[in-house]
C-alpha cells in the first residue's frame, strides 16, 4: 500500500495521499510451492504466468483424462484457447480457429427473450451484469413475481439479484453481496435501508439468526472509513442491537 501511495504522489509531484486515505484493500492468494525441509513457501513462478494442463492418461482408467489448473480470470480465455489447441493436436481433432479475441464474454439474449414487464433500465442492467444468465433471472421472477421488487436506495437493482448471488455466486456475507457482487456499496456505504433490506432477504436463504443479521450489517459499515460514513450521513456505525 505504501509503495502505491508513493508512486501516486511521485506522479503528481505532491503529497496527495496518505495511508489514512485507503478505503479498502483487495487480497488474493498467489500459487506457491512448499519446501518440505524448511516448511517455507516460494511462489510458483511457472503458474504465475502460465496455465498447467496435466495429462492423466498414464494412470489406470484415466485414458484421455486431463485437468487444467488456471491462473486468474483475466487470463482464463487465453488459457482456454491454448488448452483447446493443445488437446486438438494430441487428440487429432479438427477445431475451428478461436474467436475469443473478439467474442463478448457473455452472449446477449435473443430479442424474443426481452419480453418482460420489467422496466427497460432494469432489463438493461441485468443484461449488462448477467449476460445470458438474465434469462435465468427472468424465469425466476416469473415463478416468484415478488423477486422483481426494487432494492431500496437503488434505481435498477432488484431482489432477484440477491437470491442469484447467494444461490449461484456463493455470496455468504452482506459485505460480499453489496461491495463485490452487486457493486451497490463498492464506492461508498449504502443507505441503511438498503443494507437492512438485503440482509433481510439473505437471512432465510442462509439461515441467519436475528443476531447474525445485525452483525452482518455492523460488519458491513465497519469496513468503511469514518470519513465515508460521515459523508453519507452515517455518523456512527449502526449498532449490532439496533431494531430493524
mmCIF file of C-alpha atoms in Angstrom:
data_model
loop_
_atom_site.group_PDB
_atom_site.id
_atom_site.type_symbol
_atom_site.label_atom_id
_atom_site.label_comp_id
_atom_site.label_asym_id
_atom_site.label_seq_id
_atom_site.Cartn_x
_atom_site.Cartn_y
_atom_site.Cartn_z
ATOM 1 C CA UNK A 1 0.000 0.000 0.000
ATOM 2 C CA UNK A 2 2.796 2.400 0.880
ATOM 3 C CA UNK A 3 4.538 1.730 -2.422
ATOM 4 C CA UNK A 4 1.344 2.536 -4.364
ATOM 5 C CA UNK A 5 0.830 5.757 -2.424
ATOM 6 C CA UNK A 6 4.429 6.795 -3.061
ATOM 7 C CA UNK A 7 4.015 6.170 -6.791
ATOM 8 C CA UNK A 8 0.845 8.285 -6.971
ATOM 9 C CA UNK A 9 2.409 11.116 -5.004
ATOM 10 C CA UNK A 10 5.545 10.981 -7.150
ATOM 11 C CA UNK A 11 3.465 11.098 -10.345
ATOM 12 C CA UNK A 12 1.737 14.307 -9.202
ATOM 13 C CA UNK A 13 4.863 15.661 -7.502
ATOM 14 C CA UNK A 14 2.968 16.382 -4.312
ATOM 15 C CA UNK A 15 1.698 14.505 -1.260
ATOM 16 C CA UNK A 16 -1.903 13.926 -2.300
ATOM 17 C CA UNK A 17 -2.479 10.653 -0.473
ATOM 18 C CA UNK A 18 -1.613 9.091 2.868
ATOM 19 C CA UNK A 19 -2.345 5.678 4.369
ATOM 20 C CA UNK A 20 -5.450 7.161 6.034
ATOM 21 C CA UNK A 21 -6.976 7.715 2.590
ATOM 22 C CA UNK A 22 -7.127 3.961 1.857
ATOM 23 C CA UNK A 23 -10.704 2.675 2.000
ATOM 24 C CA UNK A 24 -10.317 -0.965 1.003
ATOM 25 C CA UNK A 25 -7.582 -3.426 0.161
ATOM 26 C CA UNK A 26 -8.289 -6.459 -2.013
ATOM 27 C CA UNK A 27 -6.300 -9.523 -1.014
ATOM 28 C CA UNK A 28 -5.791 -12.648 -3.114
ATOM 29 C CA UNK A 29 -3.858 -15.882 -2.984
ATOM 30 C CA UNK A 30 -0.818 -16.473 -5.145
ATOM 31 C CA UNK A 31 0.180 -20.002 -6.240
ATOM 32 C CA UNK A 32 3.058 -21.286 -4.155
ATOM 33 C CA UNK A 33 5.036 -24.448 -3.503
ATOM 34 C CA UNK A 34 6.038 -25.598 -0.026
ATOM 35 C CA UNK A 35 9.577 -26.661 0.819
ATOM 36 C CA UNK A 36 9.119 -29.836 2.851
ATOM 37 C CA UNK A 37 12.504 -29.433 4.556
ATOM 38 C CA UNK A 38 12.134 -25.856 5.714
ATOM 39 C CA UNK A 39 8.308 -25.620 5.697
ATOM 40 C CA UNK A 40 8.687 -22.369 3.796
ATOM 41 C CA UNK A 41 6.724 -21.227 0.763
ATOM 42 C CA UNK A 42 8.005 -19.998 -2.582
ATOM 43 C CA UNK A 43 5.925 -18.527 -5.401
ATOM 44 C CA UNK A 44 5.239 -20.872 -8.286
ATOM 45 C CA UNK A 45 6.668 -18.624 -10.993
ATOM 46 C CA UNK A 46 5.602 -21.004 -13.757
ATOM 47 C CA UNK A 47 1.978 -20.928 -12.692
ATOM 48 C CA UNK A 48 2.048 -17.162 -12.250
ATOM 49 C CA UNK A 49 2.448 -16.728 -15.987
ATOM 50 C CA UNK A 50 1.197 -19.998 -17.474
ATOM 51 C CA UNK A 51 -1.677 -22.424 -17.140
ATOM 52 C CA UNK A 52 -0.909 -26.036 -16.221
ATOM 53 C CA UNK A 53 -2.509 -28.817 -18.251
ATOM 54 C CA UNK A 54 -1.917 -32.280 -16.834
ATOM 55 C CA UNK A 55 -2.388 -35.481 -18.809
ATOM 56 C CA UNK A 56 -3.600 -38.317 -16.546
ATOM 57 C CA UNK A 57 -3.527 -40.974 -19.266
ATOM 58 C CA UNK A 58 -0.664 -42.767 -17.527
ATOM 59 C CA UNK A 59 -2.925 -43.631 -14.606
ATOM 60 C CA UNK A 60 -5.146 -46.767 -14.725
ATOM 61 C CA UNK A 61 -8.602 -45.973 -16.059
ATOM 62 C CA UNK A 62 -7.650 -42.368 -16.846
ATOM 63 C CA UNK A 63 -7.180 -42.596 -20.611
ATOM 64 C CA UNK A 64 -7.732 -39.217 -22.312
ATOM 65 C CA UNK A 65 -8.381 -37.505 -18.981
ATOM 66 C CA UNK A 66 -6.854 -34.061 -18.464
ATOM 67 C CA UNK A 67 -7.043 -31.492 -15.695
ATOM 68 C CA UNK A 68 -6.442 -27.783 -16.013
ATOM 69 C CA UNK A 69 -5.042 -25.564 -13.307
ATOM 70 C CA UNK A 70 -5.651 -21.995 -14.356
ATOM 71 C CA UNK A 71 -4.183 -18.755 -13.151
ATOM 72 C CA UNK A 72 -6.701 -15.951 -12.925
ATOM 73 C CA UNK A 73 -9.917 -14.726 -14.509
ATOM 74 C CA UNK A 74 -8.243 -12.199 -16.781
ATOM 75 C CA UNK A 75 -6.169 -14.955 -18.379
ATOM 76 C CA UNK A 76 -8.883 -17.623 -18.479
ATOM 77 C CA UNK A 77 -9.907 -17.069 -22.085
ATOM 78 C CA UNK A 78 -6.328 -17.174 -23.304
ATOM 79 C CA UNK A 79 -5.658 -20.304 -21.246
ATOM 80 C CA UNK A 80 -8.761 -21.973 -22.681
ATOM 81 C CA UNK A 81 -7.624 -21.204 -26.227
ATOM 82 C CA UNK A 82 -4.181 -22.660 -25.565
ATOM 83 C CA UNK A 83 -5.613 -25.779 -23.943
ATOM 84 C CA UNK A 84 -8.057 -26.472 -26.772
ATOM 85 C CA UNK A 85 -5.268 -26.082 -29.326
ATOM 86 C CA UNK A 86 -3.045 -28.444 -27.373
ATOM 87 C CA UNK A 87 -5.770 -31.046 -26.896
ATOM 88 C CA UNK A 88 -6.808 -30.818 -30.543
ATOM 89 C CA UNK A 89 -3.245 -31.546 -31.558
ATOM 90 C CA UNK A 90 -2.782 -34.510 -29.215
ATOM 91 C CA UNK A 91 -6.264 -35.940 -29.888
ATOM 92 C CA UNK A 92 -6.078 -35.213 -33.636
ATOM 93 C CA UNK A 93 -9.243 -33.134 -33.554
ATOM 94 C CA UNK A 94 -10.255 -30.642 -36.181
ATOM 95 C CA UNK A 95 -11.331 -27.441 -34.493
ATOM 96 C CA UNK A 96 -12.111 -24.016 -35.871
ATOM 97 C CA UNK A 97 -9.961 -21.039 -35.032
ATOM 98 C CA UNK A 98 -10.709 -19.417 -31.682
ATOM 99 C CA UNK A 99 -12.909 -16.319 -31.729
ATOM 100 C CA UNK A 100 -12.047 -15.410 -28.149
ATOM 101 C CA UNK A 101 -10.250 -12.221 -29.164
ATOM 102 C CA UNK A 102 -13.471 -10.590 -30.383
ATOM 103 C CA UNK A 103 -16.345 -12.652 -28.915
ATOM 104 C CA UNK A 104 -18.055 -10.982 -25.921
ATOM 105 C CA UNK A 105 -17.721 -12.809 -22.612
ATOM 106 C CA UNK A 106 -21.484 -13.053 -22.375
ATOM 107 C CA UNK A 107 -23.963 -13.600 -25.166
ATOM 108 C CA UNK A 108 -26.817 -11.142 -25.389
ATOM 109 C CA UNK A 109 -30.193 -12.811 -25.115
ATOM 110 C CA UNK A 110 -32.295 -13.228 -28.241
ATOM 111 C CA UNK A 111 -34.759 -10.426 -28.804
ATOM 112 C CA UNK A 112 -37.655 -12.764 -28.082
ATOM 113 C CA UNK A 113 -36.407 -13.196 -24.519
ATOM 114 C CA UNK A 114 -36.739 -9.466 -23.813
ATOM 115 C CA UNK A 115 -40.486 -9.792 -23.394
ATOM 116 C CA UNK A 116 -40.871 -8.758 -19.774
ATOM 117 C CA UNK A 117 -42.950 -6.414 -17.691
ATOM 118 C CA UNK A 118 -39.794 -5.092 -16.045
ATOM 119 C CA UNK A 119 -38.719 -1.536 -16.898
ATOM 120 C CA UNK A 120 -36.115 -1.182 -19.634
ATOM 121 C CA UNK A 121 -33.434 0.155 -17.266
ATOM 122 C CA UNK A 122 -33.733 -2.931 -15.064
ATOM 123 C CA UNK A 123 -33.564 -5.270 -18.074
ATOM 124 C CA UNK A 124 -30.524 -3.424 -19.400
ATOM 125 C CA UNK A 125 -28.833 -3.619 -16.007
ATOM 126 C CA UNK A 126 -29.481 -7.372 -15.854
ATOM 127 C CA UNK A 127 -28.115 -7.879 -19.361
ATOM 128 C CA UNK A 128 -25.042 -5.824 -18.550
ATOM 129 C CA UNK A 129 -24.240 -7.736 -15.367
ATOM 130 C CA UNK A 130 -25.522 -11.250 -16.079
ATOM 131 C CA UNK A 131 -25.497 -11.646 -19.850
ATOM 132 C CA UNK A 132 -27.225 -14.831 -20.961
ATOM 133 C CA UNK A 133 -27.979 -15.657 -17.307
ATOM 134 C CA UNK A 134 -30.552 -12.850 -17.453
ATOM 135 C CA UNK A 135 -32.921 -15.466 -18.842
ATOM 136 C CA UNK A 136 -32.447 -17.493 -15.666
ATOM 137 C CA UNK A 137 -33.269 -14.453 -13.552
ATOM 138 C CA UNK A 138 -36.369 -13.678 -15.596
ATOM 139 C CA UNK A 139 -37.557 -17.271 -15.265
ATOM 140 C CA UNK A 140 -37.053 -16.998 -11.517
ATOM 141 C CA UNK A 141 -39.121 -13.809 -11.455
ATOM 142 C CA UNK A 142 -41.954 -15.490 -13.374
ATOM 143 C CA UNK A 143 -42.240 -18.081 -10.611
ATOM 144 C CA UNK A 144 -41.688 -15.563 -7.813
ATOM 145 C CA UNK A 145 -43.009 -12.180 -9.021
ATOM 146 C CA UNK A 146 -42.161 -10.561 -5.690
ATOM 147 C CA UNK A 147 -38.458 -11.008 -6.506
ATOM 148 C CA UNK A 148 -38.800 -8.217 -9.084
ATOM 149 C CA UNK A 149 -39.101 -5.757 -6.203
ATOM 150 C CA UNK A 150 -36.638 -2.882 -6.383
ATOM 151 C CA UNK A 151 -33.936 -2.858 -3.701
ATOM 152 C CA UNK A 152 -34.458 0.324 -1.622
ATOM 153 C CA UNK A 153 -31.945 3.045 -2.334
ATOM 154 C CA UNK A 154 -31.160 1.771 -5.841
ATOM 155 C CA UNK A 155 -32.542 2.646 -9.253
ATOM 156 C CA UNK A 156 -32.312 -0.652 -11.129
ATOM 157 C CA UNK A 157 -31.263 -3.452 -8.754
ATOM 158 C CA UNK A 158 -33.922 -5.988 -7.772
ATOM 159 C CA UNK A 159 -34.420 -8.649 -5.104
ATOM 160 C CA UNK A 160 -33.786 -11.489 -7.582
ATOM 161 C CA UNK A 161 -30.162 -10.383 -7.845
ATOM 162 C CA UNK A 162 -29.675 -11.028 -4.124
ATOM 163 C CA UNK A 163 -31.079 -14.525 -4.499
ATOM 164 C CA UNK A 164 -28.937 -15.139 -7.583
ATOM 165 C CA UNK A 165 -25.791 -14.006 -5.740
ATOM 166 C CA UNK A 166 -26.472 -16.406 -2.865
ATOM 167 C CA UNK A 167 -27.506 -19.420 -4.946
ATOM 168 C CA UNK A 168 -25.151 -19.108 -7.922
ATOM 169 C CA UNK A 169 -22.233 -16.978 -6.722
ATOM 170 C CA UNK A 170 -21.979 -18.258 -3.138
ATOM 171 C CA UNK A 171 -22.255 -14.819 -1.567
ATOM 172 C CA UNK A 172 -22.147 -15.625 2.162
ATOM 173 C CA UNK A 173 -21.850 -12.193 3.761
ATOM 174 C CA UNK A 174 -23.653 -8.900 3.371
ATOM 175 C CA UNK A 175 -20.367 -7.137 2.643
ATOM 176 C CA UNK A 176 -19.575 -9.564 -0.163
ATOM 177 C CA UNK A 177 -23.030 -9.075 -1.647
ATOM 178 C CA UNK A 178 -23.077 -5.284 -1.604
ATOM 179 C CA UNK A 179 -19.412 -4.491 -2.234
ATOM 180 C CA UNK A 180 -18.453 -7.199 -4.727
ATOM 181 C CA UNK A 181 -21.485 -8.950 -6.210
ATOM 182 C CA UNK A 182 -23.968 -6.128 -6.749
ATOM 183 C CA UNK A 183 -21.452 -3.261 -6.514
ATOM 184 C CA UNK A 184 -24.014 -1.190 -4.649
ATOM 185 C CA UNK A 185 -21.563 -0.367 -1.876
ATOM 186 C CA UNK A 186 -18.258 -0.645 -3.692
ATOM 187 C CA UNK A 187 -17.619 3.124 -3.813
ATOM 188 C CA UNK A 188 -19.426 4.347 -0.729
ATOM 189 C CA UNK A 189 -21.556 2.970 2.100
ATOM 190 C CA UNK A 190 -25.093 2.101 1.006
ATOM 191 C CA UNK A 191 -28.070 3.603 2.763
ATOM 192 C CA UNK A 192 -29.004 1.809 5.971
ATOM 193 C CA UNK A 193 -32.390 0.897 4.467
ATOM 194 C CA UNK A 194 -30.566 -0.785 1.587
ATOM 195 C CA UNK A 195 -28.339 -2.818 3.907
ATOM 196 C CA UNK A 196 -31.252 -3.829 6.115
ATOM 197 C CA UNK A 197 -33.371 -4.902 3.154
ATOM 198 C CA UNK A 198 -30.599 -7.018 1.633
ATOM 199 C CA UNK A 199 -29.803 -8.596 5.000
ATOM 200 C CA UNK A 200 -33.461 -9.496 5.485
ATOM 201 C CA UNK A 201 -33.573 -11.180 2.060
ATOM 202 C CA UNK A 202 -30.360 -13.089 2.797
ATOM 203 C CA UNK A 203 -31.465 -14.151 6.280
ATOM 204 C CA UNK A 204 -33.746 -17.099 5.335
ATOM 205 C CA UNK A 205 -31.507 -18.106 2.439
ATOM 206 C CA UNK A 206 -28.506 -18.547 4.745
ATOM 207 C CA UNK A 207 -30.393 -19.437 7.949
ATOM 208 C CA UNK A 208 -29.141 -16.378 9.813
ATOM 209 C CA UNK A 209 -30.433 -15.633 13.272
ATOM 210 C CA UNK A 210 -31.586 -12.095 14.012
ATOM 211 C CA UNK A 211 -28.325 -11.544 15.887
ATOM 212 C CA UNK A 212 -26.267 -12.764 12.926
ATOM 213 C CA UNK A 213 -28.168 -10.465 10.602
ATOM 214 C CA UNK A 214 -27.411 -7.479 12.829
ATOM 215 C CA UNK A 215 -23.735 -8.475 12.992
ATOM 216 C CA UNK A 216 -23.644 -8.649 9.184
ATOM 217 C CA UNK A 217 -24.976 -5.091 8.967
ATOM 218 C CA UNK A 218 -22.499 -3.832 11.565
ATOM 219 C CA UNK A 219 -19.594 -5.594 9.858
ATOM 220 C CA UNK A 220 -20.561 -4.026 6.540
ATOM 221 C CA UNK A 221 -20.361 -0.472 7.873
ATOM 222 C CA UNK A 222 -17.275 -1.240 9.961
ATOM 223 C CA UNK A 223 -15.457 -1.976 6.701
ATOM 224 C CA UNK A 224 -15.726 1.684 5.620
ATOM 225 C CA UNK A 225 -13.513 4.506 6.928
ATOM 226 C CA UNK A 226 -15.147 7.076 9.174
ATOM 227 C CA UNK A 227 -14.980 9.912 6.635
ATOM 228 C CA UNK A 228 -17.080 7.924 4.133
ATOM 229 C CA UNK A 229 -19.658 7.125 6.791
ATOM 230 C CA UNK A 230 -19.891 10.792 7.758
ATOM 231 C CA UNK A 231 -20.118 11.918 4.122
ATOM 232 C CA UNK A 232 -23.153 9.668 3.722
ATOM 233 C CA UNK A 233 -24.897 10.727 6.887
ATOM 234 C CA UNK A 234 -23.820 7.644 8.843
ATOM 235 C CA UNK A 235 -22.081 9.423 11.697
ATOM 236 C CA UNK A 236 -21.707 6.243 13.704
ATOM 237 C CA UNK A 237 -21.625 2.620 12.707
ATOM 238 C CA UNK A 238 -25.077 1.017 13.100
ATOM 239 C CA UNK A 239 -25.367 -0.804 16.386
ATOM 240 C CA UNK A 240 -25.490 -4.596 16.391
ATOM 241 C CA UNK A 241 -28.554 -4.374 18.585
ATOM 242 C CA UNK A 242 -30.435 -1.751 16.565
ATOM 243 C CA UNK A 243 -34.020 -2.631 15.646
ATOM 244 C CA UNK A 244 -34.962 -3.478 12.090
#
